[in-house]
Tab-separated table of C-alpha atoms and ligand atoms in Angstrom:
chain	number	residue	atom	x	y	z
A	1	MET	CA	113.460	186.354	113.878
A	2	GLU	CA	115.543	184.163	116.228
A	3	LYS	CA	112.437	182.466	117.568
A	4	VAL	CA	111.180	181.858	114.046
A	5	LEU	CA	114.486	180.374	112.933
A	6	ARG	CA	114.785	178.143	115.988
A	7	PHE	CA	111.244	176.934	115.414
A	8	ILE	CA	112.039	176.064	111.798
A	9	GLU	CA	115.165	174.232	112.861
A	10	SER	CA	113.314	172.091	115.384
A	11	ASN	CA	110.406	171.202	113.099
A	12	ARG	CA	112.376	169.649	110.282
A	13	GLN	CA	110.981	166.149	110.760
A	14	ARG	CA	107.379	167.313	110.904
A	15	TYR	CA	107.852	169.307	107.678
A	16	ILE	CA	109.018	166.162	105.926
A	17	GLU	CA	105.998	164.201	107.157
A	18	GLU	CA	103.694	166.946	105.889
A	19	LEU	CA	105.459	167.023	102.543
A	20	LYS	CA	104.926	163.266	102.246
A	21	LYS	CA	101.208	163.743	102.752
A	22	PHE	CA	101.024	166.568	100.179
A	23	LEU	CA	102.913	164.396	97.687
A	24	SER	CA	100.493	161.501	98.108
A	25	PHE	CA	97.750	163.159	96.034
A	26	PRO	CA	97.997	162.072	92.385
A	27	SER	CA	97.011	165.550	91.213
A	28	ILE	CA	97.857	165.016	87.542
A	29	SER	CA	96.080	167.885	85.835
A	30	THR	CA	96.095	166.474	82.324
A	31	ASN	CA	94.406	163.149	83.233
A	32	PRO	CA	90.606	163.327	83.344
A	33	GLU	CA	90.617	160.220	85.568
A	34	ASN	CA	92.528	162.173	88.237
A	35	LYS	CA	89.990	165.005	88.426
A	36	LYS	CA	88.848	163.921	91.854
A	37	ASP	CA	92.413	163.630	93.154
A	38	VAL	CA	93.134	167.135	91.907
A	39	GLU	CA	90.086	168.441	93.755
A	40	GLU	CA	91.007	166.596	96.937
A	41	CYS	CA	94.485	168.051	96.750
A	42	ALA	CA	93.043	171.570	96.434
A	43	GLU	CA	90.829	170.911	99.450
A	44	TYR	CA	93.831	169.619	101.397
A	45	ILE	CA	95.792	172.816	100.735
A	46	LYS	CA	92.843	174.951	101.763
A	47	GLU	CA	92.534	173.112	105.064
A	48	HIS	CA	96.276	173.290	105.582
A	49	LEU	CA	96.214	177.044	104.997
A	50	GLU	CA	93.435	177.401	107.527
A	51	SER	CA	95.302	175.335	110.072
A	52	ILE	CA	98.380	177.576	109.888
A	53	GLY	CA	96.292	180.690	110.420
A	54	MET	CA	95.783	182.064	106.931
A	55	GLU	CA	92.453	183.799	106.364
A	56	ASN	CA	89.822	183.999	103.642
A	57	THR	CA	90.933	180.571	102.498
A	58	ARG	CA	88.878	179.424	99.588
A	59	VAL	CA	88.821	176.886	96.795
A	60	TYR	CA	87.625	178.726	93.700
A	61	PRO	CA	86.177	176.454	91.053
A	62	THR	CA	87.101	177.252	87.430
A	63	LYS	CA	86.069	175.693	84.125
A	64	GLY	CA	88.996	173.374	84.753
A	65	HIS	CA	90.747	172.618	88.037
A	66	PRO	CA	90.232	174.784	91.114
A	67	VAL	CA	92.391	177.653	92.319
A	68	VAL	CA	93.211	177.856	96.037
A	69	TYR	CA	93.396	181.316	97.570
A	70	ALA	CA	94.208	182.619	101.053
A	71	ASP	CA	95.488	185.809	102.581
A	72	TRP	CA	96.654	187.455	105.788
A	73	LEU	CA	96.472	191.234	105.547
A	74	HIS	CA	97.075	192.645	109.019
A	75	ALA	CA	100.708	193.771	108.698
A	76	GLY	CA	99.607	197.347	108.128
A	77	SER	CA	99.161	199.481	105.045
A	78	ASP	CA	102.759	200.722	105.291
A	79	LYS	CA	103.964	197.168	104.680
A	80	PRO	CA	104.090	195.662	101.201
A	81	THR	CA	101.602	193.082	99.997
A	82	VAL	CA	103.259	189.983	98.604
A	83	LEU	CA	101.478	187.594	96.257
A	84	ILE	CA	102.901	184.092	96.417
A	85	TYR	CA	102.067	181.880	93.438
A	86	GLY	CA	102.599	178.148	93.055
A	87	HIS	CA	100.923	175.082	91.589
A	88	TYR	CA	99.690	171.863	93.145
A	89	ASP	CA	99.135	169.990	89.908
A	90	VAL	CA	101.792	167.628	88.627
A	91	GLN	CA	102.906	166.005	85.399
A	92	PRO	CA	101.925	162.435	84.474
A	93	VAL	CA	104.185	159.694	85.836
A	94	ASP	CA	104.748	157.592	82.750
A	95	PRO	CA	106.860	155.602	82.112
A	96	VAL	CA	105.905	154.445	85.610
A	97	GLU	CA	108.070	151.315	85.416
A	98	LEU	CA	111.173	153.506	85.472
A	99	TRP	CA	110.428	154.798	88.979
A	100	THR	CA	112.476	153.193	91.745
A	101	THR	CA	109.574	153.613	94.175
A	102	PRO	CA	105.905	154.468	93.454
A	103	PRO	CA	105.537	158.138	92.407
A	104	PHE	CA	102.841	158.975	94.957
A	105	GLU	CA	104.400	157.192	97.931
A	106	ALA	CA	107.200	159.568	98.820
A	107	ASP	CA	110.441	157.786	99.634
A	108	ILE	CA	113.508	159.222	101.291
A	109	ARG	CA	116.859	158.077	99.984
A	110	GLY	CA	119.922	159.899	101.191
A	111	ASN	CA	119.136	163.599	101.402
A	112	ASN	CA	116.400	163.455	98.794
A	113	ILE	CA	112.673	162.891	98.854
A	114	TYR	CA	111.429	161.053	95.762
A	115	ALA	CA	107.911	161.560	94.422
A	116	ARG	CA	106.100	163.214	91.518
A	117	GLY	CA	105.799	166.895	92.409
A	118	ALA	CA	108.617	166.872	94.985
A	119	ALA	CA	110.495	169.680	93.212
A	120	ASP	CA	107.811	170.789	90.735
A	121	ASP	CA	106.098	172.268	92.602
A	122	LYS	CA	104.609	170.843	95.811
A	123	GLY	CA	107.837	170.887	97.813
A	124	GLN	CA	108.363	174.535	96.890
A	125	VAL	CA	104.767	175.450	97.710
A	126	LEU	CA	105.082	173.857	101.132
A	127	ILE	CA	108.263	175.872	101.753
A	128	HIS	CA	106.152	179.034	101.809
A	129	LEU	CA	103.377	177.533	103.907
A	130	LYS	CA	105.896	176.484	106.530
A	131	ALA	CA	107.666	179.875	106.502
A	132	ILE	CA	104.300	181.573	107.030
A	133	GLU	CA	103.416	179.144	109.781
A	134	ALA	CA	106.713	179.776	111.578
A	135	HIS	CA	105.958	183.518	111.728
A	136	LEU	CA	102.336	183.096	112.762
A	137	VAL	CA	103.069	180.552	115.480
A	138	ASN	CA	105.920	182.507	117.035
A	139	ASN	CA	104.925	186.138	116.489
A	140	LYS	CA	101.159	185.820	116.029
A	141	LYS	CA	101.639	187.946	112.935
A	142	LEU	CA	103.364	188.163	109.562
A	143	PRO	CA	105.941	190.861	108.762
A	144	VAL	CA	104.187	191.641	105.463
A	145	ASN	CA	100.717	191.231	103.991
A	146	ILE	CA	100.570	187.936	102.155
A	147	LYS	CA	98.215	186.633	99.479
A	148	LEU	CA	98.580	183.110	98.203
A	149	ILE	CA	97.343	181.648	94.978
A	150	ILE	CA	98.012	177.975	94.330
A	151	GLU	CA	96.640	176.735	91.024
A	152	GLY	CA	95.888	173.310	89.581
A	153	GLU	CA	96.500	173.824	85.856
A	154	GLU	CA	100.074	175.084	85.518
A	155	GLU	CA	101.279	171.900	83.866
A	156	ILE	CA	98.574	172.169	81.215
A	157	GLY	CA	99.151	175.812	80.383
A	158	SER	CA	97.170	177.619	83.141
A	159	GLU	CA	94.225	177.681	80.775
A	160	ASN	CA	91.672	179.094	83.182
A	161	LEU	CA	93.919	181.149	85.419
A	162	ASP	CA	94.035	184.182	83.111
A	163	GLU	CA	90.273	184.433	83.401
A	164	PHE	CA	90.450	184.042	87.192
A	165	ILE	CA	93.036	186.816	87.500
A	166	LYS	CA	91.100	189.104	85.161
A	167	SER	CA	87.951	188.768	87.234
A	168	ASN	CA	89.753	189.060	90.584
A	169	ILE	CA	92.169	191.956	90.107
A	170	GLU	CA	91.207	193.598	93.416
A	171	LEU	CA	91.560	190.344	95.324
A	172	LEU	CA	95.048	189.722	93.921
A	173	LYS	CA	96.351	193.284	93.859
A	174	SER	CA	99.860	193.332	95.348
A	175	ASP	CA	103.256	195.013	95.250
A	176	VAL	CA	105.389	192.048	94.289
A	177	ILE	CA	104.874	188.476	93.107
A	178	VAL	CA	106.998	185.679	94.507
A	179	ILE	CA	107.273	182.350	92.742
A	180	SER	CA	109.181	179.326	93.935
A	181	ASP	CA	108.891	177.045	90.915
A	182	THR	CA	112.360	177.209	89.434
A	183	ALA	CA	115.795	175.838	90.259
A	184	MET	CA	118.953	176.962	91.972
A	185	TYR	CA	122.027	177.256	89.758
A	186	ASP	CA	123.758	174.276	91.315
A	187	LYS	CA	123.875	172.203	94.463
A	188	GLU	CA	125.480	174.733	96.794
A	189	MET	CA	124.640	177.719	94.651
A	190	PRO	CA	121.447	179.620	95.456
A	191	ALA	CA	120.037	181.754	92.670
A	192	ILE	CA	117.579	184.470	91.842
A	193	GLY	CA	115.857	184.037	88.495
A	194	TYR	CA	115.111	187.042	86.322
A	195	ALA	CA	113.852	185.536	83.069
A	196	LEU	CA	111.827	182.617	81.771
A	197	ARG	CA	111.448	181.406	78.221
A	198	GLY	CA	108.094	181.443	76.508
A	199	LEU	CA	106.464	178.579	74.704
A	200	CYS	CA	104.603	177.845	71.503
A	201	TYR	CA	103.297	174.281	71.356
A	202	MET	CA	102.037	172.928	68.033
A	203	GLN	CA	100.726	169.661	66.674
A	204	ILE	CA	101.110	168.500	63.097
A	205	GLU	CA	98.660	166.042	61.562
A	206	VAL	CA	99.616	164.568	58.204
A	207	THR	CA	97.091	162.621	56.166
A	208	GLY	CA	97.985	160.471	53.181
A	209	PRO	CA	95.407	158.102	51.697
A	210	ASN	CA	91.935	157.996	53.261
A	211	ARG	CA	92.639	154.631	54.989
A	212	ASP	CA	95.487	152.354	55.983
A	213	LEU	CA	96.695	150.414	52.946
A	214	HIS	CA	98.521	147.177	52.288
A	215	SER	CA	102.076	148.377	51.770
A	216	GLY	CA	102.649	145.762	49.089
A	217	SER	CA	99.611	146.590	46.999
A	218	TYR	CA	100.036	150.363	47.302
A	219	GLY	CA	103.601	151.064	48.521
A	220	GLY	CA	105.544	153.135	46.023
A	221	SER	CA	102.496	154.707	44.421
A	222	VAL	CA	101.063	156.809	47.257
A	223	ASP	CA	102.997	159.018	49.642
A	224	ASN	CA	103.448	157.708	53.157
A	225	PRO	CA	102.428	160.303	55.784
A	226	ILE	CA	105.136	159.142	58.209
A	227	ASN	CA	107.832	159.622	55.582
A	228	ALA	CA	106.320	162.977	54.615
A	229	LEU	CA	106.233	164.073	58.264
A	230	ALA	CA	109.873	163.052	58.688
A	231	HIS	CA	110.752	165.246	55.709
A	232	ILE	CA	108.897	168.165	57.234
A	233	ILE	CA	110.598	167.748	60.607
A	234	CYS	CA	114.024	167.546	58.987
A	235	LYS	CA	113.463	170.946	57.429
A	236	LEU	CA	112.513	172.710	60.672
A	237	LYS	CA	116.132	172.983	61.830
A	238	ASP	CA	119.447	172.730	60.035
A	239	ASP	CA	122.262	170.484	61.199
A	240	LYS	CA	123.812	173.383	63.117
A	241	GLY	CA	120.769	173.820	65.318
A	242	LYS	CA	119.399	176.892	63.534
A	243	ILE	CA	115.642	177.060	63.117
A	244	LEU	CA	114.685	177.466	59.464
A	245	ILE	CA	111.174	178.897	59.859
A	246	ASP	CA	111.017	182.153	57.872
A	247	GLY	CA	111.118	185.187	60.140
A	248	PHE	CA	111.467	183.103	63.313
A	249	TYR	CA	114.399	185.065	64.731
A	250	ASP	CA	113.145	188.516	63.699
A	251	ASP	CA	112.042	189.587	67.194
A	252	VAL	CA	114.784	187.868	69.199
A	253	LEU	CA	116.552	190.297	71.495
A	254	PRO	CA	120.299	189.705	71.245
A	255	LEU	CA	122.222	189.248	74.489
A	256	SER	CA	124.056	192.286	75.784
A	257	GLU	CA	127.783	191.973	76.362
A	258	LYS	CA	127.105	192.476	80.052
A	259	GLU	CA	124.738	189.532	80.232
A	260	LYS	CA	127.029	187.367	78.128
A	261	LYS	CA	129.751	188.074	80.647
A	262	SER	CA	127.532	187.275	83.604
A	263	PHE	CA	126.662	183.891	82.013
A	264	TYR	CA	130.337	183.292	81.325
A	265	ASP	CA	131.232	184.087	84.918
A	266	LEU	CA	129.028	181.227	86.131
A	267	LYS	CA	131.636	178.858	84.670
A	268	PHE	CA	129.181	176.292	83.385
A	269	ASP	CA	130.896	172.924	83.073
A	270	ASP	CA	130.038	171.277	79.715
A	271	GLU	CA	132.044	168.165	80.555
A	272	LYS	CA	130.186	167.524	83.782
A	273	TYR	CA	126.919	168.149	81.955
A	274	LYS	CA	127.778	165.575	79.281
A	275	ILE	CA	128.741	162.986	81.862
A	276	ASN	CA	125.537	163.556	83.809
A	277	LEU	CA	123.434	163.055	80.661
A	278	VAL	CA	125.630	160.289	79.199
A	279	VAL	CA	125.991	162.010	75.830
A	280	ASP	CA	129.241	162.153	73.852
A	281	GLU	CA	128.570	165.510	72.263
A	282	LEU	CA	126.365	168.461	73.072
A	283	PHE	CA	124.202	169.879	70.305
A	284	GLY	CA	122.796	173.353	69.904
A	285	GLU	CA	122.757	176.514	67.882
A	286	GLU	CA	126.228	177.203	66.562
A	287	GLY	CA	128.063	180.130	68.111
A	288	TYR	CA	126.404	180.044	71.520
A	289	SER	CA	127.436	178.576	74.865
A	290	THR	CA	125.290	176.033	76.685
A	291	LEU	CA	123.841	178.609	79.077
A	292	GLU	CA	123.132	180.974	76.188
A	293	ARG	CA	121.386	178.166	74.324
A	294	ILE	CA	119.210	177.199	77.298
A	295	TRP	CA	118.469	180.631	78.696
A	296	ALA	CA	118.581	183.217	75.967
A	297	ARG	CA	118.063	181.533	72.594
A	298	PRO	CA	114.834	180.148	71.203
A	299	THR	CA	114.685	176.497	70.253
A	300	LEU	CA	112.465	173.913	68.625
A	301	ASP	CA	111.940	170.307	69.681
A	302	CYS	CA	109.743	167.365	68.762
A	303	ASN	CA	108.094	166.097	71.929
A	304	GLY	CA	106.439	163.098	70.395
A	305	ILE	CA	105.820	161.469	67.039
A	306	TRP	CA	103.427	158.676	66.209
A	307	GLY	CA	101.460	156.919	63.531
A	308	GLY	CA	101.259	153.563	61.766
A	309	PHE	CA	102.270	150.368	63.487
A	310	SER	CA	104.481	150.306	66.562
A	311	GLY	CA	103.440	147.031	68.162
A	312	GLU	CA	105.649	144.014	68.448
A	313	GLY	CA	106.843	142.311	65.290
A	314	ALA	CA	106.129	143.470	61.760
A	315	LYS	CA	102.926	144.600	60.135
A	316	THR	CA	103.130	145.677	56.535
A	317	VAL	CA	101.038	148.782	56.370
A	318	LEU	CA	101.071	152.124	54.633
A	319	PRO	CA	99.351	154.286	57.244
A	320	SER	CA	96.777	156.923	56.569
A	321	LYS	CA	97.924	159.324	59.308
A	322	ALA	CA	101.028	160.557	61.095
A	323	TYR	CA	101.381	163.072	63.919
A	324	ALA	CA	104.006	165.062	65.751
A	325	LYS	CA	104.009	167.430	68.708
A	326	VAL	CA	106.487	170.243	68.271
A	327	SER	CA	107.303	172.881	70.840
A	328	MET	CA	109.262	176.077	70.470
A	329	ARG	CA	110.828	177.811	73.461
A	330	LEU	CA	110.740	181.550	72.953
A	331	VAL	CA	112.823	184.412	74.305
A	332	PRO	CA	112.204	188.150	74.642
A	333	ASN	CA	110.677	189.728	72.490
A	334	GLN	CA	109.138	186.820	70.605
A	335	ASP	CA	105.397	186.334	70.701
A	336	PRO	CA	103.801	182.868	70.837
A	337	ASP	CA	100.884	183.767	68.545
A	338	LYS	CA	103.234	185.152	65.964
A	339	ALA	CA	105.508	182.095	66.238
A	340	ALA	CA	102.472	179.860	65.670
A	341	VAL	CA	101.539	181.725	62.483
A	342	LEU	CA	105.115	181.568	61.165
A	343	PHE	CA	105.295	177.856	61.995
A	344	GLU	CA	102.065	177.058	60.181
A	345	LYS	CA	103.016	179.096	57.110
A	346	TYR	CA	106.413	177.450	56.870
A	347	VAL	CA	105.182	173.881	57.388
A	348	LYS	CA	102.469	174.374	54.762
A	349	LYS	CA	105.125	175.752	52.411
A	350	ILE	CA	107.514	172.818	52.782
A	351	ALA	CA	104.915	170.041	53.013
A	352	PRO	CA	104.846	167.669	50.043
A	353	LYS	CA	101.749	168.183	47.885
A	354	SER	CA	101.097	164.447	48.074
A	355	VAL	CA	99.770	164.719	51.670
A	356	LYS	CA	97.360	166.972	53.527
A	357	VAL	CA	98.703	168.815	56.554
A	358	LYS	CA	96.739	170.241	59.452
A	359	ILE	CA	98.374	172.369	62.123
A	360	TYR	CA	96.987	172.870	65.626
A	361	ASN	CA	98.148	175.452	68.130
A	362	LEU	CA	97.893	173.624	71.482
A	363	HIS	CA	99.051	176.355	73.827
A	364	GLY	CA	101.516	179.117	74.294
A	365	GLY	CA	103.040	181.514	76.754
A	366	LYS	CA	105.051	184.688	76.508
A	367	PRO	CA	108.669	184.902	77.635
A	368	ALA	CA	109.170	186.864	80.842
A	369	MET	CA	111.889	189.165	82.085
A	370	THR	CA	112.153	191.177	85.269
A	371	PRO	CA	114.723	193.861	86.189
A	372	ILE	CA	117.309	192.796	88.765
A	373	GLU	CA	117.869	196.309	90.050
A	374	SER	CA	115.037	196.385	92.545
A	375	LYS	CA	114.527	196.446	96.278
A	376	TRP	CA	112.500	193.221	96.043
A	377	ILE	CA	115.430	191.415	94.505
A	378	ASP	CA	117.731	192.972	97.105
A	379	ALA	CA	115.591	191.491	99.877
A	380	ALA	CA	115.699	188.062	98.230
A	381	TYR	CA	119.460	188.400	97.951
A	382	VAL	CA	119.878	189.087	101.657
A	383	ALA	CA	117.589	186.183	102.584
A	384	LEU	CA	119.333	183.655	100.334
A	385	LYS	CA	122.728	184.787	101.506
A	386	GLN	CA	121.778	184.381	105.128
A	387	ALA	CA	120.089	180.998	104.684
A	388	PHE	CA	122.717	179.413	102.422
A	389	GLY	CA	125.761	181.250	103.760
A	390	LYS	CA	126.676	182.183	100.210
A	391	ASP	CA	126.078	185.008	97.736
A	392	PRO	CA	123.328	183.955	95.326
A	393	VAL	CA	123.863	184.267	91.582
A	394	PHE	CA	121.496	185.737	89.019
A	395	ILE	CA	120.207	183.292	86.463
A	396	ARG	CA	117.694	182.976	83.676
A	397	GLU	CA	115.568	179.861	83.272
A	398	GLY	CA	115.017	177.729	80.199
A	399	GLY	CA	111.550	176.641	81.335
A	400	SER	CA	108.293	178.541	81.159
A	401	ILE	CA	105.722	179.830	83.615
A	402	PRO	CA	103.353	181.664	81.269
A	403	ILE	CA	101.239	183.190	84.015
A	404	VAL	CA	104.166	185.406	85.061
A	405	VAL	CA	103.510	187.767	82.149
A	406	THR	CA	99.779	187.848	82.903
A	407	PHE	CA	100.584	188.828	86.495
A	408	GLN	CA	102.981	191.518	85.333
A	409	GLU	CA	100.478	192.919	82.836
A	410	LEU	CA	97.324	192.741	84.934
A	411	LEU	CA	98.690	193.418	88.402
A	412	ASN	CA	101.512	195.647	87.248
A	413	ALA	CA	103.866	194.085	89.784
A	414	PRO	CA	107.378	192.685	89.361
A	415	THR	CA	108.196	189.015	89.935
A	416	VAL	CA	110.874	187.430	92.086
A	417	LEU	CA	111.778	183.878	91.042
A	418	LEU	CA	113.057	182.257	94.196
A	419	GLY	CA	113.709	178.655	93.223
A	420	PHE	CA	114.820	175.860	95.522
A	421	GLY	CA	114.869	172.941	93.105
A	422	LEU	CA	117.982	171.716	91.335
A	423	PRO	CA	118.309	171.448	87.562
A	424	ASP	CA	118.864	167.678	87.729
A	425	GLU	CA	116.063	166.684	90.092
A	426	ASN	CA	114.120	164.996	87.285
A	427	ALA	CA	111.124	167.295	87.048
A	428	HIS	CA	108.652	165.820	84.505
A	429	SER	CA	110.654	162.584	84.514
A	430	PRO	CA	110.835	159.332	86.541
A	431	ASP	CA	112.387	159.547	90.016
A	432	GLU	CA	111.630	163.239	90.485
A	433	HIS	CA	113.084	164.340	93.810
A	434	LEU	CA	113.899	167.289	96.012
A	435	ASP	CA	116.975	167.831	98.137
A	436	LEU	CA	115.667	167.995	101.706
A	437	ASN	CA	118.454	170.345	102.778
A	438	ASN	CA	117.298	172.809	100.145
A	439	PHE	CA	113.702	172.268	101.259
A	440	GLN	CA	114.698	173.182	104.811
A	441	ARG	CA	116.874	176.102	103.717
A	442	GLY	CA	114.046	177.230	101.466
A	443	ILE	CA	111.828	177.591	104.517
A	444	VAL	CA	114.555	179.554	106.295
A	445	THR	CA	115.085	181.748	103.218
A	446	SER	CA	111.391	182.501	102.794
A	447	SER	CA	110.911	183.383	106.443
A	448	ILE	CA	113.862	185.811	106.297
A	449	PHE	CA	112.661	187.140	102.934
A	450	TYR	CA	109.270	188.194	104.363
A	451	HIS	CA	111.101	189.842	107.240
A	452	GLU	CA	113.420	191.726	104.869
A	453	LEU	CA	110.501	192.835	102.706
A	454	ALA	CA	108.954	194.448	105.759
A	455	ASN	CA	112.054	196.537	106.328
A	456	LEU	CA	112.128	198.075	102.877
A	457	ASN	CA	111.362	201.738	102.697
A	458	ASN	CA	108.901	202.517	99.983
B	501	LIG	N1	108.316	174.679	87.060
B	501	LIG	C1	108.217	174.567	85.646
B	501	LIG	C2	108.870	175.728	84.939
B	501	LIG	C3	110.370	175.654	84.920
B	501	LIG	C4	111.008	174.589	84.339
B	501	LIG	C5	111.097	176.653	85.464
B	501	LIG	C6	112.387	174.526	84.324
B	501	LIG	C7	112.456	176.598	85.460
B	501	LIG	C8	113.117	175.534	84.894
B	501	LIG	C9	106.753	174.497	85.262
B	501	LIG	O1	106.023	173.659	86.102
B	501	LIG	C10	106.660	173.890	83.890
B	501	LIG	O2	106.959	172.735	83.739
B	501	LIG	N2	106.232	174.677	82.890
B	501	LIG	C11	106.011	174.170	81.571
B	501	LIG	C12	105.162	175.121	80.785
B	501	LIG	C13	103.705	174.833	80.772
B	501	LIG	C14	103.005	175.786	79.843
B	501	LIG	C15	103.342	173.429	80.466
B	501	LIG	C16	107.290	174.039	80.818
B	501	LIG	O3	108.224	174.832	81.006
B	501	LIG	O4	107.366	173.123	79.987
B	502	LIG	MN1	106.397	174.049	88.052
B	503	LIG	MN1	106.414	171.553	85.496
């Protein structure tokens, strides 16, 4: 291990240069015009994997964006097989004018590297590639068998990955799944994640009259779909943050006293949080702390709302259509399909009869939970402690990685969420960045983690 760690220490600058290159691909999965960039990024990873000595590297086409696979399986059958998952696709960059420097020309300011995908998830993917490389260069072997799957559709719901996993069970079969696509608890506070929220993402389309109308000639006699939509949205949640959809909370698993205490012990600072976000008051479901609200309670949010005229100046119009995108974060044991049905039923029930309402289920994902009493988690603990010089804490995550449940169900393997981002690194937002010290320590952690996994007795 000493050789590996010294190697990592002395290659810091090269790692940063390689990260810059990886971040230069505008691999925005949702934009059809970036399809070629996404493919080039997949090809780049494949070549990178080959260059560090991974085997069976392959870009698998799917109905959507390609999946990159590689493995190295010569550690011996007495050693565990680890499946590392990550994604190379990124979120759109808009509003692009709010970026300090261009999103695909990585810029280093202070200890941070700024670019779309820096934290979510390219920086964290590269962490594993560099940890693997450090072992292969110095020891000519890996301590454990490693399979890697880096996908290009995570940010659009991993639509085609389920199918890929289903048809490649043998290829992906492994003892444990490792994902670095989450955050640490705080700047100097490494963490192991053990739960993710699920997601149910809906779109509402409200239609009033069959065409846009002059609001003077018709206003007051026909319902306005924007007003009607606003009424609907107002009835989704009460003013204490409780969701009003009938039956919505039926399957929610209440927090145990033990977990409540472990959240409490993290001493989350609401004041600091408010200052960071420049809000005067926090808002959330009454009776729960901030961490409980983010990690262990479901929620509902409008992500976008549009319709009618929003250009400059005034246009007097009574629009024909109005739309909203509404997402619900789900917790164990809620089910996204069930939530979608409840949502549709409720919205249809409360919708004014003067408009027509159509509901679309855009995508969903199940909430995930993994036991913390496991030897895999113990190995992660040791690695984080050694790399950061501090005991890691156990955290849940408010975000979603829907494929985790598919992995658990189809490969029957537990997941370790080993995140190296920070909660305030602007994922999905302008000026996304990654702390380069955490990037470097992530590489150290991962290299020790593989080593620790090899020493587990089965
Ligand atoms: N890396 C995030 C998941 C995440 C976010 C984990 C915050 C921990 C904290 C992932 O790339 C992501 O953004 N997932 C989407 C879900 C997907 C179905 C679009 C999300 O959570 O919105
Ligand atoms: Mn991610
Ligand atoms: Mn993301």
